[in-house]
Short mmCIF file of C-alpha atoms and ligand atoms in Angstrom, two decimals:
data_model
loop_
_atom_site.label_atom_id
_atom_site.label_comp_id
_atom_site.label_asym_id
_atom_site.label_seq_id
_atom_site.Cartn_x
_atom_site.Cartn_y
_atom_site.Cartn_z
CA UNK S 1 1.10 -6.09 -32.26
CA UNK S 2 0.89 -9.46 -30.55
CA UNK S 3 -1.23 -8.88 -27.41
CA UNK S 4 0.86 -11.51 -25.60
CA UNK S 5 4.12 -9.64 -26.10
CA UNK S 6 5.28 -8.09 -22.84
CA UNK S 7 5.46 -4.30 -23.05
CA UNK S 8 7.30 -3.48 -19.88
CA UNK S 9 8.81 -5.41 -16.99
CA UNK S 10 9.30 -3.75 -13.62
CA UNK S 11 12.03 -5.34 -11.52
CA UNK S 12 12.99 -4.38 -7.98
CA UNK S 13 16.49 -3.76 -6.68
CA UNK S 14 15.90 -3.76 -2.95
CA UNK S 15 12.41 -4.66 -1.78
CA UNK S 16 11.06 -2.46 0.97
CA UNK S 17 10.64 -5.30 3.46
CA UNK S 18 13.58 -7.64 2.98
CA UNK S 19 15.92 -5.62 0.72
CA UNK S 20 15.83 -8.41 -1.87
CA UNK S 21 17.28 -7.74 -5.31
CA UNK S 22 15.76 -9.39 -8.38
CA UNK S 23 18.16 -11.29 -10.71
CA UNK S 24 18.75 -8.23 -12.88
CA UNK S 25 21.05 -9.69 -15.59
CA UNK S 26 18.61 -12.58 -16.25
CA UNK S 27 15.61 -10.26 -16.35
CA UNK S 28 17.50 -7.85 -18.64
CA UNK S 29 18.32 -10.71 -21.02
CA UNK S 30 14.68 -11.87 -21.10
CA UNK S 31 13.51 -8.32 -21.84
CA UNK S 32 15.99 -8.07 -24.72
CA UNK S 33 14.84 -11.40 -26.15
CA UNK S 34 11.16 -10.43 -26.01
CA UNK S 35 11.55 -6.74 -26.88
CA UNK S 36 10.12 -5.50 -23.58
CA UNK S 37 11.16 -2.34 -21.86
CA UNK S 38 12.77 -2.78 -18.45
CA UNK S 39 12.15 -0.50 -15.50
CA UNK S 40 14.05 -1.11 -12.29
CA UNK S 41 12.72 0.21 -8.98
CA UNK S 42 15.98 0.87 -7.15
CA UNK S 43 14.32 3.18 -4.61
CA UNK S 44 16.08 1.42 -1.74
CA UNK S 45 18.96 -0.53 -3.33
CA UNK S 46 20.12 2.18 -5.77
CA UNK S 47 22.34 3.72 -3.09
CA UNK S 48 24.51 0.56 -3.16
CA UNK S 49 26.03 2.08 -6.31
CA UNK S 50 27.99 4.50 -4.10
CA UNK S 51 29.89 1.62 -2.47
CA UNK S 52 32.73 -0.24 -4.21
CA UNK S 53 32.01 -3.19 -1.93
CA UNK S 54 28.26 -3.43 -2.53
CA UNK S 55 27.91 -2.15 -6.11
CA UNK S 56 28.33 -5.64 -7.67
CA UNK S 57 24.90 -6.54 -6.20
CA UNK S 58 23.43 -4.17 -8.81
CA UNK S 59 25.11 -5.78 -11.82
CA UNK S 60 22.56 -5.61 -14.63
CA UNK S 61 21.10 -2.27 -13.54
CA UNK S 62 22.54 -0.77 -16.73
CA UNK S 63 20.29 -2.98 -18.87
CA UNK S 64 17.26 -0.97 -17.72
CA UNK S 65 15.60 1.66 -19.87
CA UNK S 66 14.58 3.54 -16.74
CA UNK S 67 15.62 3.39 -13.10
CA UNK S 68 14.06 5.10 -10.09
CA UNK S 69 15.97 5.87 -6.91
CA UNK S 70 14.74 7.26 -3.60
CA UNK S 71 17.66 8.89 -1.83
CA UNK S 72 15.74 9.23 1.43
CA UNK S 73 17.16 5.88 2.51
CA UNK S 74 20.68 5.07 1.22
CA UNK S 75 21.29 8.73 0.37
CA UNK S 76 20.44 10.30 3.73
CA UNK S 77 18.03 12.88 2.33
CA UNK S 78 14.84 14.18 3.87
CA UNK S 79 11.87 13.14 1.72
CA UNK S 80 11.10 13.89 -1.06
CA UNK S 81 14.23 12.72 -2.85
CA UNK S 82 13.05 10.58 -5.76
CA UNK S 83 15.03 10.46 -9.00
CA UNK S 84 14.24 9.01 -12.41
CA UNK S 85 17.24 8.03 -14.56
CA UNK S 86 16.74 7.23 -18.24
CA UNK S 87 19.10 5.40 -20.57
CA UNK S 88 17.86 7.17 -23.69
CA UNK S 89 17.38 10.95 -23.31
CA UNK S 90 14.47 10.71 -25.79
CA UNK S 91 12.52 9.06 -22.96
CA UNK S 92 12.28 12.51 -21.40
CA UNK S 93 10.51 14.10 -24.38
CA UNK S 94 7.22 13.90 -22.45
CA UNK S 95 8.70 16.66 -20.29
CA UNK S 96 9.52 18.90 -23.26
CA UNK S 97 6.85 21.46 -22.68
CA UNK S 98 7.09 24.93 -23.95
CA UNK S 99 5.92 28.13 -22.29
CA UNK S 100 7.20 31.36 -23.74
CA UNK S 101 7.77 32.96 -20.34
CA UNK S 102 9.96 30.04 -19.22
CA UNK S 103 11.80 28.76 -22.28
CA UNK S 104 11.37 30.94 -25.35
CA UNK S 105 12.90 29.11 -28.33
CA UNK S 106 15.39 31.90 -29.11
CA UNK S 107 16.63 31.82 -25.47
CA UNK S 108 17.02 28.04 -25.67
CA UNK S 109 18.84 28.42 -29.03
CA UNK S 110 21.10 31.02 -27.44
CA UNK S 111 22.14 28.43 -24.85
CA UNK S 112 20.07 29.37 -21.78
CA UNK S 113 19.39 26.28 -19.66
CA UNK S 114 15.95 24.81 -20.32
CA UNK S 115 14.98 23.02 -17.12
CA UNK S 116 11.49 22.18 -18.39
CA UNK S 117 13.09 19.35 -20.35
CA UNK S 118 14.20 17.71 -17.11
CA UNK S 119 11.30 18.28 -14.76
CA UNK S 120 7.80 19.72 -14.73
CA UNK S 121 8.21 21.07 -11.23
CA UNK S 122 8.95 24.69 -12.24
CA UNK S 123 8.04 26.70 -9.12
CA UNK S 124 7.73 23.64 -6.83
CA UNK S 125 10.32 22.79 -4.17
CA UNK S 126 13.77 22.21 -5.73
CA UNK S 127 14.34 18.81 -4.10
CA UNK S 128 17.38 18.16 -6.23
CA UNK S 129 19.31 20.95 -4.48
CA UNK S 130 19.78 19.03 -1.22
CA UNK S 131 20.85 15.94 -3.19
CA UNK S 132 23.40 18.00 -5.13
CA UNK S 133 24.71 19.54 -1.88
CA UNK S 134 25.18 16.07 -0.32
CA UNK S 135 26.93 14.71 -3.39
CA UNK S 136 29.22 17.76 -3.60
CA UNK S 137 30.03 17.55 0.11
CA UNK S 138 30.51 13.81 0.63
CA UNK S 139 31.25 12.67 -2.91
CA UNK S 140 30.53 9.13 -4.08
CA UNK S 141 33.15 7.61 -1.80
CA UNK S 142 31.82 9.50 1.23
CA UNK S 143 28.33 8.17 0.62
CA UNK S 144 29.79 4.73 -0.14
CA UNK S 145 31.45 4.68 3.29
CA UNK S 146 28.06 5.38 4.92
CA UNK S 147 26.47 2.58 2.89
CA UNK S 148 29.22 0.19 3.99
CA UNK S 149 28.67 1.11 7.63
CA UNK S 150 24.91 0.57 7.71
CA UNK S 151 25.25 -2.73 5.81
CA UNK S 152 27.86 -3.80 8.41
CA UNK S 153 25.45 -2.86 11.20
CA UNK S 154 22.75 -5.00 9.62
CA UNK S 155 25.10 -7.98 9.46
CA UNK S 156 26.14 -7.45 13.06
CA UNK S 157 22.51 -7.28 14.21
CA UNK S 158 21.74 -10.45 12.23
CA UNK S 159 24.69 -12.21 13.92
CA UNK S 160 23.44 -11.13 17.36
CA UNK S 161 19.98 -12.50 16.57
CA UNK S 162 21.36 -15.78 15.20
CA UNK S 163 23.38 -16.27 18.39
CA UNK S 164 20.40 -15.32 20.59
CA UNK S 165 18.57 -18.29 22.13
CA UNK S 166 15.13 -16.60 22.14
CA UNK S 167 15.14 -14.75 18.81
CA UNK S 168 14.72 -15.97 15.24
CA UNK S 169 16.28 -14.32 12.16
CA UNK S 170 14.25 -14.38 8.93
CA UNK S 171 17.29 -14.43 6.62
CA UNK S 172 20.76 -12.91 6.35
CA UNK S 173 20.32 -9.27 5.28
CA UNK S 174 20.85 -8.29 1.64
CA UNK S 175 21.07 -4.55 2.30
CA UNK S 176 20.38 -2.96 5.67
CA UNK S 177 17.03 -4.35 6.82
CA UNK S 178 16.90 -7.16 9.34
CA UNK S 179 13.71 -9.14 9.94
CA UNK S 180 13.40 -11.04 13.20
CA UNK S 181 10.94 -12.16 15.86
CA UNK S 182 10.94 -13.87 19.21
CA UNK S 183 11.05 -17.65 18.82
CA UNK S 184 7.60 -19.26 19.29
CA UNK S 185 5.84 -15.85 19.50
CA UNK S 186 2.43 -15.36 17.93
CA UNK S 187 1.86 -12.64 15.33
CA UNK S 188 -0.19 -10.75 17.93
CA UNK S 189 2.78 -10.71 20.31
CA UNK S 190 5.08 -9.47 17.53
CA UNK S 191 2.67 -6.63 16.71
CA UNK S 192 2.34 -5.78 20.43
CA UNK S 193 6.13 -5.59 20.87
CA UNK S 194 6.42 -3.10 18.01
CA UNK S 195 3.64 -0.91 19.38
CA UNK S 196 5.08 -1.07 22.92
CA UNK S 197 8.50 0.13 21.74
CA UNK S 198 6.89 2.89 19.68
CA UNK S 199 4.51 4.19 22.34
CA UNK S 200 7.20 4.14 25.06
CA UNK S 201 9.49 6.07 22.73
CA UNK S 202 12.18 3.37 22.92
CA UNK S 203 12.57 2.21 19.31
CA UNK S 204 10.96 2.60 15.90
CA UNK S 205 10.75 -0.81 14.28
CA UNK S 206 8.77 -1.62 11.15
CA UNK S 207 6.69 -4.73 10.54
CA UNK S 208 6.57 -7.06 7.57
CA UNK S 209 4.58 -10.17 6.70
CA UNK S 210 6.76 -12.78 5.00
CA UNK S 211 6.33 -16.55 4.71
CA UNK S 212 2.91 -15.97 6.30
CA UNK S 213 4.34 -14.75 9.58
CA UNK S 214 4.71 -11.28 11.03
CA UNK S 215 8.27 -10.03 11.58
CA UNK S 216 9.82 -7.06 13.31
CA UNK S 217 11.79 -4.99 10.81
CA UNK S 218 14.90 -3.02 11.74
CA UNK S 219 15.97 -0.78 8.87
CA UNK S 220 19.47 0.32 9.81
CA UNK S 221 20.27 3.70 8.30
CA UNK S 222 22.12 5.59 11.03
CA UNK S 223 25.87 5.37 10.35
CA UNK S 224 26.55 6.38 13.98
CA UNK S 225 24.81 3.33 15.46
CA UNK S 226 27.14 1.50 17.87
CA UNK S 227 27.19 -2.25 18.57
CA UNK S 228 25.88 -1.49 22.10
CA UNK S 229 22.80 0.19 20.55
CA UNK S 230 21.96 -3.04 18.74
CA UNK S 231 22.34 -5.13 21.89
CA UNK S 232 20.14 -2.60 23.72
CA UNK S 233 17.50 -2.88 20.99
CA UNK S 234 17.30 -6.66 21.38
CA UNK S 235 16.99 -6.27 25.15
CA UNK S 236 14.09 -3.88 24.66
CA UNK S 237 12.40 -6.32 22.28
CA UNK S 238 12.66 -8.94 25.03
CA UNK S 239 10.76 -6.63 27.35
CA UNK S 240 13.69 -5.51 29.47
CA UNK S 241 13.72 -1.89 30.60
CA UNK S 242 16.24 0.46 28.98
CA UNK S 243 19.61 0.72 30.75
C1 PLP C 1 11.24 -0.38 -3.21
C2 PLP C 1 10.48 0.91 -3.06
N1 PLP C 1 9.81 1.44 -4.12
C3 PLP C 1 9.11 2.59 -4.00
C4 PLP C 1 9.05 3.27 -2.81
C5 PLP C 1 8.20 4.50 -2.70
O1 PLP C 1 8.60 5.50 -3.52
P1 PLP C 1 7.82 6.91 -3.55
O2 PLP C 1 7.38 7.22 -2.16
O3 PLP C 1 8.87 7.87 -4.03
O4 PLP C 1 6.70 6.74 -4.49
C6 PLP C 1 9.75 2.78 -1.69
C7 PLP C 1 9.77 3.53 -0.41
O5 PLP C 1 10.52 4.43 -0.24
C8 PLP C 1 10.48 1.58 -1.81
O6 PLP C 1 11.13 1.06 -0.75
#
C-alpha cells in the first residue's frame, strides 16, 4: 500500500472549548475520494441530533464509519456515558469473544442474546442502563427540547456579553459554550477570576486558550437556568458580590 495514503481521518463535531464543528460533508467527500476511514468525535455535539432545530449542524455525520458520543453533556447523564456507533456491524467483530460460560454457541444459535458482541464490559457497571432509562422517559423530542433550551441560554449569554461595555465575547456560540473575558484584562487576571469564583463557591467556569489568549468558558448545560442567573454570573465575574 502507498504509505502516503491516509488510513483514517478523525473529525470533531463539537470541540470541547468552543463547540466548533468541522465541515463534515467536505471531510466525508475527501475520505471517500482517498479511501480513508472517517471517525467523528461527536462527544459534545452528538446530542444536537435530538433537536429538530439543531440537527442540521451535523449534516455529514452519516458519512462516518464510526462515531463516538459522550452523553454526559448534551444527554444529561452522569459520567461515564460514552457510546461508539458503527456504520458497518462488522466493525464490531473485535468484540466477538467467546467464553463458554457466557455465550455457548448452542445458546447463541438458540437465540439467547449475546452481549459480548456489543461490549467487553461483562460484569462492569452497566452504564447503558441509565442512558436507556433517559431515552425511554424523555424520548428524542424531550431531549431535543433540553438541547434547544441550553443552546438558547448560550445565545442569550453571548448577547449579554456583546452588549456589555467591559466584557469581550470570543465568538457567537455554536453549541452551548460561551467564551468571554473582561476587555483589556491580562491572562493572569482571567485565571484569577476563575479561581476566585471557584474558591468562593459562586460559579464553576472553565478556561480555554484560543487565539493565544486565555478565556473564561461557560458551558451551559442546565435547562433550568434563568436569564437572571446569567446576569448574576456576569456581575460576579466583574467582582461584584452576589445579590
Ligand atoms: C470533544 C470531546 N472528545 C472527547 C472527550 C472525552 O471523552 P472520554 O472522557 O469519554 O474519553 C470530550 C470530553 O467529554 C470531548 O469534549
